[in-house]
mmCIF file with all atom_site columns, C-alpha atoms in Angstrom:
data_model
loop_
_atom_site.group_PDB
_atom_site.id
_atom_site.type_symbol
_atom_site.label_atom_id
_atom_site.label_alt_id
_atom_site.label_comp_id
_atom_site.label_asym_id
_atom_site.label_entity_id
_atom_site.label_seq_id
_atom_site.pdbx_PDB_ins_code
_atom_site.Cartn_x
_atom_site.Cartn_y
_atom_site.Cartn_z
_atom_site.occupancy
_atom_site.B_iso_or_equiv
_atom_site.pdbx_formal_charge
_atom_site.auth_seq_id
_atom_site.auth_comp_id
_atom_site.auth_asym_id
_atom_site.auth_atom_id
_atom_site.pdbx_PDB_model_num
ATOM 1   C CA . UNK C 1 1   ? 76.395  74.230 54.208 1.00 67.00 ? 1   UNK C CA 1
ATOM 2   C CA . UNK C 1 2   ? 75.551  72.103 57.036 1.00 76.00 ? 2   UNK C CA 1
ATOM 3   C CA . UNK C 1 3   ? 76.424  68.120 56.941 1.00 77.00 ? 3   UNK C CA 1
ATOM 4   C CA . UNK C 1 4   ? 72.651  65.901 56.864 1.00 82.00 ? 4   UNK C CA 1
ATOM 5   C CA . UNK C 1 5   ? 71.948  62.938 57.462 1.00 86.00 ? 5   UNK C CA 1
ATOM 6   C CA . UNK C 1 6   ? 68.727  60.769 56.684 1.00 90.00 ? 6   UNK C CA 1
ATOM 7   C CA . UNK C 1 7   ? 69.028  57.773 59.143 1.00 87.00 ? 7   UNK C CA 1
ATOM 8   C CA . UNK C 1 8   ? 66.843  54.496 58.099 1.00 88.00 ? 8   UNK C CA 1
ATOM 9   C CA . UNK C 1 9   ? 67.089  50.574 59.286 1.00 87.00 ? 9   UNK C CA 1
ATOM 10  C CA . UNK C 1 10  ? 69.277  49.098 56.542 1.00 85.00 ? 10  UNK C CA 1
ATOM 11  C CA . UNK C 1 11  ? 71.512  45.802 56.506 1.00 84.00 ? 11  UNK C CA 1
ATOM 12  C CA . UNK C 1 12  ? 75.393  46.837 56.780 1.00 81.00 ? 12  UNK C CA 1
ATOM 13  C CA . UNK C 1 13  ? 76.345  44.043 54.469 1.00 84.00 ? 13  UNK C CA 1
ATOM 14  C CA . UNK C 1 14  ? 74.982  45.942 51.351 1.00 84.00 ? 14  UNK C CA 1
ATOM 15  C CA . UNK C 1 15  ? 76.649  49.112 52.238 1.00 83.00 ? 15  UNK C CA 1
ATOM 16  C CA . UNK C 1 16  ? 80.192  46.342 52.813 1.00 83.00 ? 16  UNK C CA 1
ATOM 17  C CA . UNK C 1 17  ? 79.280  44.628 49.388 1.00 84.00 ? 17  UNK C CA 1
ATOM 18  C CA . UNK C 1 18  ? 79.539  48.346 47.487 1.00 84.00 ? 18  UNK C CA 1
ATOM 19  C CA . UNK C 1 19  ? 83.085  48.683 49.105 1.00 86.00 ? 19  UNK C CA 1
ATOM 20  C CA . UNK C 1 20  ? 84.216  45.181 48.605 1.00 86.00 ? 20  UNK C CA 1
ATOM 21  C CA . UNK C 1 21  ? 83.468  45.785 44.667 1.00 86.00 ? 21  UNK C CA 1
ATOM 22  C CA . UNK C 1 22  ? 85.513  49.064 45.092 1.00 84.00 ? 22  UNK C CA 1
ATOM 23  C CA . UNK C 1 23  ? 88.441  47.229 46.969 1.00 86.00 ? 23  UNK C CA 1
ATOM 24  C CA . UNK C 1 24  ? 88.548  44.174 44.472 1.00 88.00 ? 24  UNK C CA 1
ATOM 25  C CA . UNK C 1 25  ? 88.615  46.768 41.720 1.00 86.00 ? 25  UNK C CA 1
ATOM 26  C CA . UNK C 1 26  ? 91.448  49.207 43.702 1.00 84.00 ? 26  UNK C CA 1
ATOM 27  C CA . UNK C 1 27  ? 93.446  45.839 44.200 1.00 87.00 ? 27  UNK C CA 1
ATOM 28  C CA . UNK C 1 28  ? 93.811  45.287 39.962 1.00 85.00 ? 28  UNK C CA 1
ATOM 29  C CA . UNK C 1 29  ? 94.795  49.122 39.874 1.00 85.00 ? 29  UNK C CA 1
ATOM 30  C CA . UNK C 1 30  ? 97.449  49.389 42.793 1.00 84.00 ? 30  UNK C CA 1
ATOM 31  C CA . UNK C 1 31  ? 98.163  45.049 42.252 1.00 88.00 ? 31  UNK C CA 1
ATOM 32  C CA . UNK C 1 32  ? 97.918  45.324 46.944 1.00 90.00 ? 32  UNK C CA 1
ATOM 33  C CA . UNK C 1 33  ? 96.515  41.954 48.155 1.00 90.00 ? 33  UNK C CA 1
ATOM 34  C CA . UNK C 1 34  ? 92.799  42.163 49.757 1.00 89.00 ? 34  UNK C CA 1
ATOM 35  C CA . UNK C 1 35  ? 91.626  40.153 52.828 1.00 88.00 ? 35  UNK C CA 1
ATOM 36  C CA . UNK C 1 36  ? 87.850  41.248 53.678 1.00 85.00 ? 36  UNK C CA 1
ATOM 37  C CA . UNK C 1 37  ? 86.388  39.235 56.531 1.00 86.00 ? 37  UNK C CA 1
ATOM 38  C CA . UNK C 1 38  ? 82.944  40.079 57.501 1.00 83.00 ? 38  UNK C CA 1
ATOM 39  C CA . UNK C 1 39  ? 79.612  37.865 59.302 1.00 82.00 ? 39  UNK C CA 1
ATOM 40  C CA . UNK C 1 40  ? 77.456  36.159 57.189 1.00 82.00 ? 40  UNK C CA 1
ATOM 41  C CA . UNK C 1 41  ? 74.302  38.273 58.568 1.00 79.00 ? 41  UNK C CA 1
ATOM 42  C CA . UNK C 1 42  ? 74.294  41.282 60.889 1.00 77.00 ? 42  UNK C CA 1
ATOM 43  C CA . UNK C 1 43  ? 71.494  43.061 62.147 1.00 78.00 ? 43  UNK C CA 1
ATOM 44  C CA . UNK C 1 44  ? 69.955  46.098 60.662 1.00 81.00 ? 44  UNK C CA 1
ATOM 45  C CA . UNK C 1 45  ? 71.849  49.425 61.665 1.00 80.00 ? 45  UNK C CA 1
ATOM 46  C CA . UNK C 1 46  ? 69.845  53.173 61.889 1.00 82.00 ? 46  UNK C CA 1
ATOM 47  C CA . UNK C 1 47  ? 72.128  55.488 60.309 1.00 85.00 ? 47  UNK C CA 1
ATOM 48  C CA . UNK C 1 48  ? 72.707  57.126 56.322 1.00 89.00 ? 48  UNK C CA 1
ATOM 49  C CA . UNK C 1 49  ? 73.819  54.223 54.241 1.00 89.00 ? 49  UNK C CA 1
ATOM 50  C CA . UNK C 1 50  ? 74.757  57.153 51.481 1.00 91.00 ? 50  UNK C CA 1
ATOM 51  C CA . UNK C 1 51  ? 77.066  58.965 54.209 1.00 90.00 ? 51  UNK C CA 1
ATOM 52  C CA . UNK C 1 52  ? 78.221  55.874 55.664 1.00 87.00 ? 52  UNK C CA 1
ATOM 53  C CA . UNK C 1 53  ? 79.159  54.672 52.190 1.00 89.00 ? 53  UNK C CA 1
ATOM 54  C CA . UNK C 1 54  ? 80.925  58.066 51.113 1.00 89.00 ? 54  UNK C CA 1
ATOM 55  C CA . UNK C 1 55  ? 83.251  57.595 54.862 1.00 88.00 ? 55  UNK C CA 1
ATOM 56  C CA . UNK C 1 56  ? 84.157  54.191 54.336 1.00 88.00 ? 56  UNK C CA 1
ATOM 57  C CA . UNK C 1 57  ? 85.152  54.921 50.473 1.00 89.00 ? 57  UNK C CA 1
ATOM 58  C CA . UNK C 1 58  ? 87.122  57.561 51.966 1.00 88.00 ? 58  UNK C CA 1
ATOM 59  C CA . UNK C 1 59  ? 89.203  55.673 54.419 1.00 88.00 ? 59  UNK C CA 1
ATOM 60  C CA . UNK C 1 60  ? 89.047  52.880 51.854 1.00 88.00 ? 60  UNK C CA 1
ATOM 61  C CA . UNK C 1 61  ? 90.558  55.095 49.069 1.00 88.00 ? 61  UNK C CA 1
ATOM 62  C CA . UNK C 1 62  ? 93.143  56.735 51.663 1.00 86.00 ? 62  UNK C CA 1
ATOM 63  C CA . UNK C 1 63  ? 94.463  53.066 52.436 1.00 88.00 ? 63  UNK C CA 1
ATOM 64  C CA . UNK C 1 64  ? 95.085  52.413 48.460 1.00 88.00 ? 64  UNK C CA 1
ATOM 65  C CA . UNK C 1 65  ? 96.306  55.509 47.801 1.00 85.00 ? 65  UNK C CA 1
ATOM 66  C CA . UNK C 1 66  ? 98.740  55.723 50.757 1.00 85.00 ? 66  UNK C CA 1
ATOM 67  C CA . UNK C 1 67  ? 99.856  51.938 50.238 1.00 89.00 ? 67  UNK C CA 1
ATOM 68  C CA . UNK C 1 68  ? 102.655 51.693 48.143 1.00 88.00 ? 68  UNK C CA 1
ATOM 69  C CA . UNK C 1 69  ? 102.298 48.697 45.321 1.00 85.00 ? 69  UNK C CA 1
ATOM 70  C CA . UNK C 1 70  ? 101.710 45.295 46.127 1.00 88.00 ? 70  UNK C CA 1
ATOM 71  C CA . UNK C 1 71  ? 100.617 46.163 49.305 1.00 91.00 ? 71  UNK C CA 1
ATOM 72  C CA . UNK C 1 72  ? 98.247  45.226 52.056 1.00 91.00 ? 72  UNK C CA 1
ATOM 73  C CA . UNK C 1 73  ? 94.456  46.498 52.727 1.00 90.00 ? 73  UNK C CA 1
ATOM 74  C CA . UNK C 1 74  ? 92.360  44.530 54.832 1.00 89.00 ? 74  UNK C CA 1
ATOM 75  C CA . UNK C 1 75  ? 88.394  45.481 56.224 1.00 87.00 ? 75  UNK C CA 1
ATOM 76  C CA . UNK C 1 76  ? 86.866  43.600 58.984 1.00 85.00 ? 76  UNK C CA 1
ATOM 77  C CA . UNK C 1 77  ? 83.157  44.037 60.164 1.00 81.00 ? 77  UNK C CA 1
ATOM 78  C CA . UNK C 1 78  ? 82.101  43.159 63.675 1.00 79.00 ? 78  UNK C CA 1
ATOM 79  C CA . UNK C 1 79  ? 79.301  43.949 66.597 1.00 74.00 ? 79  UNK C CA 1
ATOM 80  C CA . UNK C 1 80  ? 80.823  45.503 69.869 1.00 72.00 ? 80  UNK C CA 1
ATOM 81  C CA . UNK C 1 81  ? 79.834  47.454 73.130 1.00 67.00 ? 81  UNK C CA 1
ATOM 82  C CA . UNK C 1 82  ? 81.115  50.358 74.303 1.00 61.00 ? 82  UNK C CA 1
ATOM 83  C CA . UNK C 1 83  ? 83.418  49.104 77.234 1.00 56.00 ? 83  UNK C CA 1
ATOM 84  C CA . UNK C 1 84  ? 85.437  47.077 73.907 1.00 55.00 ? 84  UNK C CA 1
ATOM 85  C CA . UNK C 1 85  ? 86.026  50.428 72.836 1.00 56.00 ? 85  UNK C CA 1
ATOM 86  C CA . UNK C 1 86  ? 89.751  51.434 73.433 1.00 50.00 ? 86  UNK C CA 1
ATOM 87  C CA . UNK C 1 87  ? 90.987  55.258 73.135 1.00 46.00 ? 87  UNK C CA 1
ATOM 88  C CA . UNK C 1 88  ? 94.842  53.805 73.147 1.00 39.00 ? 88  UNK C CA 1
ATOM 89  C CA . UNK C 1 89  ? 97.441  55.312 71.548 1.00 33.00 ? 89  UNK C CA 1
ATOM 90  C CA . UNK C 1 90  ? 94.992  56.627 68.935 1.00 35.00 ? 90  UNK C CA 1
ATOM 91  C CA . UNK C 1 91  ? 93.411  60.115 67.775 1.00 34.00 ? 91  UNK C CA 1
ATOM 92  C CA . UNK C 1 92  ? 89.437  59.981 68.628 1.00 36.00 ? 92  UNK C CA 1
ATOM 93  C CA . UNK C 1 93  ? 86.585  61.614 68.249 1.00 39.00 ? 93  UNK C CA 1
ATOM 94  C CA . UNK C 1 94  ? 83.882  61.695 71.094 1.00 39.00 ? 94  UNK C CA 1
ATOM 95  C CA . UNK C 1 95  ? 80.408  60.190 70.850 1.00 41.00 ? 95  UNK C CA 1
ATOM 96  C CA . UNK C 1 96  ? 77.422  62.540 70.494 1.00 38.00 ? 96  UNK C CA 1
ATOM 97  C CA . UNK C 1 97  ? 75.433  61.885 73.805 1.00 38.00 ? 97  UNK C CA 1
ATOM 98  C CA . UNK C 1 98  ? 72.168  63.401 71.892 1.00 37.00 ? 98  UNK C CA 1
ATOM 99  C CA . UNK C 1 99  ? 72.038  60.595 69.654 1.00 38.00 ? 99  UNK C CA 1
ATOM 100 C CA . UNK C 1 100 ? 69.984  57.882 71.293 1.00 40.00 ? 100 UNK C CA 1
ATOM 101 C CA . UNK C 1 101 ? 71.720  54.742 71.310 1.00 45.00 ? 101 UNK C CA 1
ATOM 102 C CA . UNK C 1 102 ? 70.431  50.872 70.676 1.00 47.00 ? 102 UNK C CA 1
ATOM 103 C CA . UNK C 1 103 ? 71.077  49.248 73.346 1.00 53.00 ? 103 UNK C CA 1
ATOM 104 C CA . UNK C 1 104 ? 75.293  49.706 73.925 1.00 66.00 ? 104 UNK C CA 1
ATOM 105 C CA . UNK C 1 105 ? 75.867  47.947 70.636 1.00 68.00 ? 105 UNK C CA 1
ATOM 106 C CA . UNK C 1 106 ? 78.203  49.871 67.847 1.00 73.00 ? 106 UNK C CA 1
ATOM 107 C CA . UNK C 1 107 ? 79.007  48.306 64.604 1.00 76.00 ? 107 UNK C CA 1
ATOM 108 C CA . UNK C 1 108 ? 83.007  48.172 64.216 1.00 79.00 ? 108 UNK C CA 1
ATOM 109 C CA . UNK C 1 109 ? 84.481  48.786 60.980 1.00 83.00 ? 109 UNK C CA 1
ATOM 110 C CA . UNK C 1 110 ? 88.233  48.614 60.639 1.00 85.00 ? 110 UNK C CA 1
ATOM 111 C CA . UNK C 1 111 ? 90.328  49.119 57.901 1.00 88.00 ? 111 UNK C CA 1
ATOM 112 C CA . UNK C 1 112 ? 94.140  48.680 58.400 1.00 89.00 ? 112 UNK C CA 1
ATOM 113 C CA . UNK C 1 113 ? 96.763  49.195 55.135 1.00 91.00 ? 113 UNK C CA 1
ATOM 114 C CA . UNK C 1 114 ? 100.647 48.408 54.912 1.00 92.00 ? 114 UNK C CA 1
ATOM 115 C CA . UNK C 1 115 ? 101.922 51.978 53.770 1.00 89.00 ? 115 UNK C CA 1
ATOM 116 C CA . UNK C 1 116 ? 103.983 54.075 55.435 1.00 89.00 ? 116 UNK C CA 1
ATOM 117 C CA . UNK C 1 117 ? 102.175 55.148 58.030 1.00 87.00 ? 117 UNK C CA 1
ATOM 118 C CA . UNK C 1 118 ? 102.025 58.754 59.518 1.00 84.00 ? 118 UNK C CA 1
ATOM 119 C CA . UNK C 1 119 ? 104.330 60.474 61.758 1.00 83.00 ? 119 UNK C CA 1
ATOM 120 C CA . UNK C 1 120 ? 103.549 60.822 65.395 1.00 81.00 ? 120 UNK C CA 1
ATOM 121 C CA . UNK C 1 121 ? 103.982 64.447 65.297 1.00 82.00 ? 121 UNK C CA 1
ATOM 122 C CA . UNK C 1 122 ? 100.925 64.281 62.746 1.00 82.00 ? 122 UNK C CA 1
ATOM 123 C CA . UNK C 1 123 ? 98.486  61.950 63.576 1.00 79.00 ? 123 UNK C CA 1
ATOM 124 C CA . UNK C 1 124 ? 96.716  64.272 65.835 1.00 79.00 ? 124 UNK C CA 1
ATOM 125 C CA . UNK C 1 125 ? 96.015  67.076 63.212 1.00 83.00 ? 125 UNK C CA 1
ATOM 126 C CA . UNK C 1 126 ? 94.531  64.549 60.529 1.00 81.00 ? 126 UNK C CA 1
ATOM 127 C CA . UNK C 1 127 ? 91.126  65.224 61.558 1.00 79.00 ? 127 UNK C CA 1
ATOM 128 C CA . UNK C 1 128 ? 91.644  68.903 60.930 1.00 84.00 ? 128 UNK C CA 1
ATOM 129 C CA . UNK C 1 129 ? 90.343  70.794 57.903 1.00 83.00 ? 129 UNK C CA 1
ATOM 130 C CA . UNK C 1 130 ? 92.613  71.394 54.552 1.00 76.00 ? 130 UNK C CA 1
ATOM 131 C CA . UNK C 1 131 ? 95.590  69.246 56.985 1.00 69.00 ? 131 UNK C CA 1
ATOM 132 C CA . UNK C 1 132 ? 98.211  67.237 54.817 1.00 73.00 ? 132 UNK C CA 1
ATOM 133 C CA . UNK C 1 133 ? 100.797 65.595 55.913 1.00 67.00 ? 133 UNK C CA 1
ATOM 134 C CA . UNK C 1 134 ? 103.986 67.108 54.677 1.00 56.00 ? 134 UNK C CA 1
ATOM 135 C CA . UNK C 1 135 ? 106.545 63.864 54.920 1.00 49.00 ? 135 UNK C CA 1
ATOM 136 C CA . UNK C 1 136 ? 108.560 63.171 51.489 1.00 49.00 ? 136 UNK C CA 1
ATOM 137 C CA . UNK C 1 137 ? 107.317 59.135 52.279 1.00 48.00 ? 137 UNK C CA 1
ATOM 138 C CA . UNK C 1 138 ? 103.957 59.919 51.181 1.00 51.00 ? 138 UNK C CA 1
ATOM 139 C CA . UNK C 1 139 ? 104.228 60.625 47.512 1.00 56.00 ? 139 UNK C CA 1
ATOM 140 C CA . UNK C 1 140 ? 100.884 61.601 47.311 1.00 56.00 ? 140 UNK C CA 1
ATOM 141 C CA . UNK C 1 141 ? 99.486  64.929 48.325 1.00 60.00 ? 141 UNK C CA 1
ATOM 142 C CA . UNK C 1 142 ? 95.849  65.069 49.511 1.00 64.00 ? 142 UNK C CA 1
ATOM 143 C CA . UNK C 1 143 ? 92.771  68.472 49.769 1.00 65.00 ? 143 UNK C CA 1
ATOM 144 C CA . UNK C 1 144 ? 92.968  67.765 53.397 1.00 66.00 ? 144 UNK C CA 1
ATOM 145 C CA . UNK C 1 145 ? 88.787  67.767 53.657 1.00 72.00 ? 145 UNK C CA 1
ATOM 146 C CA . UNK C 1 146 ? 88.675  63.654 53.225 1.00 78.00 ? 146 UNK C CA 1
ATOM 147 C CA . UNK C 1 147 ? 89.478  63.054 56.738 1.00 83.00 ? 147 UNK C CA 1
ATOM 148 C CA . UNK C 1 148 ? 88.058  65.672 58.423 1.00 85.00 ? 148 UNK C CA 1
ATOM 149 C CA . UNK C 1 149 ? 84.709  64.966 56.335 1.00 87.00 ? 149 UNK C CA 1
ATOM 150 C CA . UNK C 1 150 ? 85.118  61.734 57.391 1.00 87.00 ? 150 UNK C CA 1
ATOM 151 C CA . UNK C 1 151 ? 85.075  62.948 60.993 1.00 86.00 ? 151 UNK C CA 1
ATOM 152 C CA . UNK C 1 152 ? 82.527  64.831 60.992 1.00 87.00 ? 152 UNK C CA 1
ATOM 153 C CA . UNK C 1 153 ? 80.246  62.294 59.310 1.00 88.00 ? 153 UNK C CA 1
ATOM 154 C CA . UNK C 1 154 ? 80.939  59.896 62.099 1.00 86.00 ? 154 UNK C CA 1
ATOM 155 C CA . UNK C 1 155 ? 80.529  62.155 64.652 1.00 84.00 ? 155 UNK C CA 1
ATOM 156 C CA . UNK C 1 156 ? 77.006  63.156 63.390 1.00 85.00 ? 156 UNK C CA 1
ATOM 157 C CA . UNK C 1 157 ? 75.864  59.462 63.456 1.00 82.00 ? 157 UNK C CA 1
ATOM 158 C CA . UNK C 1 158 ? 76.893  59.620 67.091 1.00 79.00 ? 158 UNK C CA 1
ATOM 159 C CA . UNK C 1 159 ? 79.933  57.513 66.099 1.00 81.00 ? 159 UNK C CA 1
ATOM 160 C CA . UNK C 1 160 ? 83.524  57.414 67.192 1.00 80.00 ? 160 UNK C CA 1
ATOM 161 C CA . UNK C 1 161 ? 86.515  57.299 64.281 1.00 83.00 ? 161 UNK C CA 1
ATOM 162 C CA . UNK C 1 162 ? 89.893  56.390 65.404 1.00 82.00 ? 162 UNK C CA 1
ATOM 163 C CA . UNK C 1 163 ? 93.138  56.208 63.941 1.00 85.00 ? 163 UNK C CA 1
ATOM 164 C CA . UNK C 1 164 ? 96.281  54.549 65.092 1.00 85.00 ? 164 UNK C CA 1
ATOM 165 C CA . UNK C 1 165 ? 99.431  54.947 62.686 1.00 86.00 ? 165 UNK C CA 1
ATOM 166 C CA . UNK C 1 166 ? 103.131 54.245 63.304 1.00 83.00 ? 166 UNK C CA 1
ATOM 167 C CA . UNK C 1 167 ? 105.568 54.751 60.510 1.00 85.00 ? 167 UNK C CA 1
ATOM 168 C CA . UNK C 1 168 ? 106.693 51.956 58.667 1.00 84.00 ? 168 UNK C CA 1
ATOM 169 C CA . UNK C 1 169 ? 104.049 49.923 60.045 1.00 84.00 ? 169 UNK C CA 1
ATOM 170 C CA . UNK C 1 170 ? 100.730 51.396 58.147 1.00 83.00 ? 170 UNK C CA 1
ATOM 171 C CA . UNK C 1 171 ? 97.733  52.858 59.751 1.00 82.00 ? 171 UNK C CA 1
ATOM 172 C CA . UNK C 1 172 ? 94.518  51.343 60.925 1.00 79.00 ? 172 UNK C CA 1
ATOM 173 C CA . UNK C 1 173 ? 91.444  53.761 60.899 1.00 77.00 ? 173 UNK C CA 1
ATOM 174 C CA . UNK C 1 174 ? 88.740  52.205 62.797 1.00 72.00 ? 174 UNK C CA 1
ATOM 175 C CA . UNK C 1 175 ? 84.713  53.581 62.680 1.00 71.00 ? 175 UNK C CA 1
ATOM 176 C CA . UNK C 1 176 ? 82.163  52.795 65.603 1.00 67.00 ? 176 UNK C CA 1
ATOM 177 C CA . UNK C 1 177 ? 78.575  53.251 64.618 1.00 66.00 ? 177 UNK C CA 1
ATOM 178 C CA . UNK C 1 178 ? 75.781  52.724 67.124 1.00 59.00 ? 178 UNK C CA 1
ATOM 179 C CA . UNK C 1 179 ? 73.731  49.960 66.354 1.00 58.00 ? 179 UNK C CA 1
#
């Protein structure tokens, strides 16, 4: 069926406390060291805190599970406008012009992991439905719906996902969500 949302005024930081618990609980299991670094108070955001929560779990669980042992996984939290958005050397996805936007303010939620990282020839089908990568580095094999769920989640919210990965230097997937 059809992806829904059910947008209310809610304070990001709860949504970031229910991930931080997941990531202090992923470190223990994987033994990766954890730097979180978010404001003390944000304003409220409009969008689905459950569907927010279920894409930042995903990119969250992606970074673990792609990072080899004792690795790195970091999440910061800031506010930003549109101009600070940069397309890069990154895979995006476009902003839905029918969702009305407060004022040009996005939330920005990056998450950025030591693993391998993913080949260039690669990075632009990630986003694409039942996609895995196929490179031997990975050691872990994926349904190739967590991305492109993830996608389309932020796209519905009116938000923009990138990713920027280069191998042996780990991937940073980065969500912008209208305030």
């Amino acid at each position: 069926g059809a992806l829904t949302i059910d947008k209310k005024d809610f304070n990001p930081l709860e949504l970031l406390s229910n991930i931080s618990e997941c990531m202090m609980a992923n470190s223990h299991k994987y033994g990766h060291k954890v730097a979180i670094d978010v404001p003390d108070a944000l304003n409220p955001i409009y969008a689905d805190q459950e569907r927010l929560q279920q894409v930042l779990q995903n990119v969250v669980n992606n970074a673990f599970k792609f990072t080899p042992d004792n690795g790195n996984v970091a999440l910061n939290l800031s506010v930003t406008s549109q101009e600070n958005i940069h397309e890069g050397d990154v895979c995006i996805v476009g902003v839905n012009p029918k969702i009305k936007k407060r004022a040009n303010q996005y939330v920005e939620i990056m998450i950025q992991d030591s693993g391998p990282g993913i080949p260039d020839d690669q990075i632009a089908h990630v986003f694409k439905r039942f996609y895995t990568t196929s490179s031997p580095n990975f050691g872990v094999q994926g349904s190739g719906l967590g991305l492109y769920l993830t996608r389309e989640l932020v796209k519905i919210h009116g938000g923009v996902l990138i990713v920027n990965s280069k191998l042996g230097r780990g991937t940073v997937s980065v969500s912008y969500t209208h305030l």
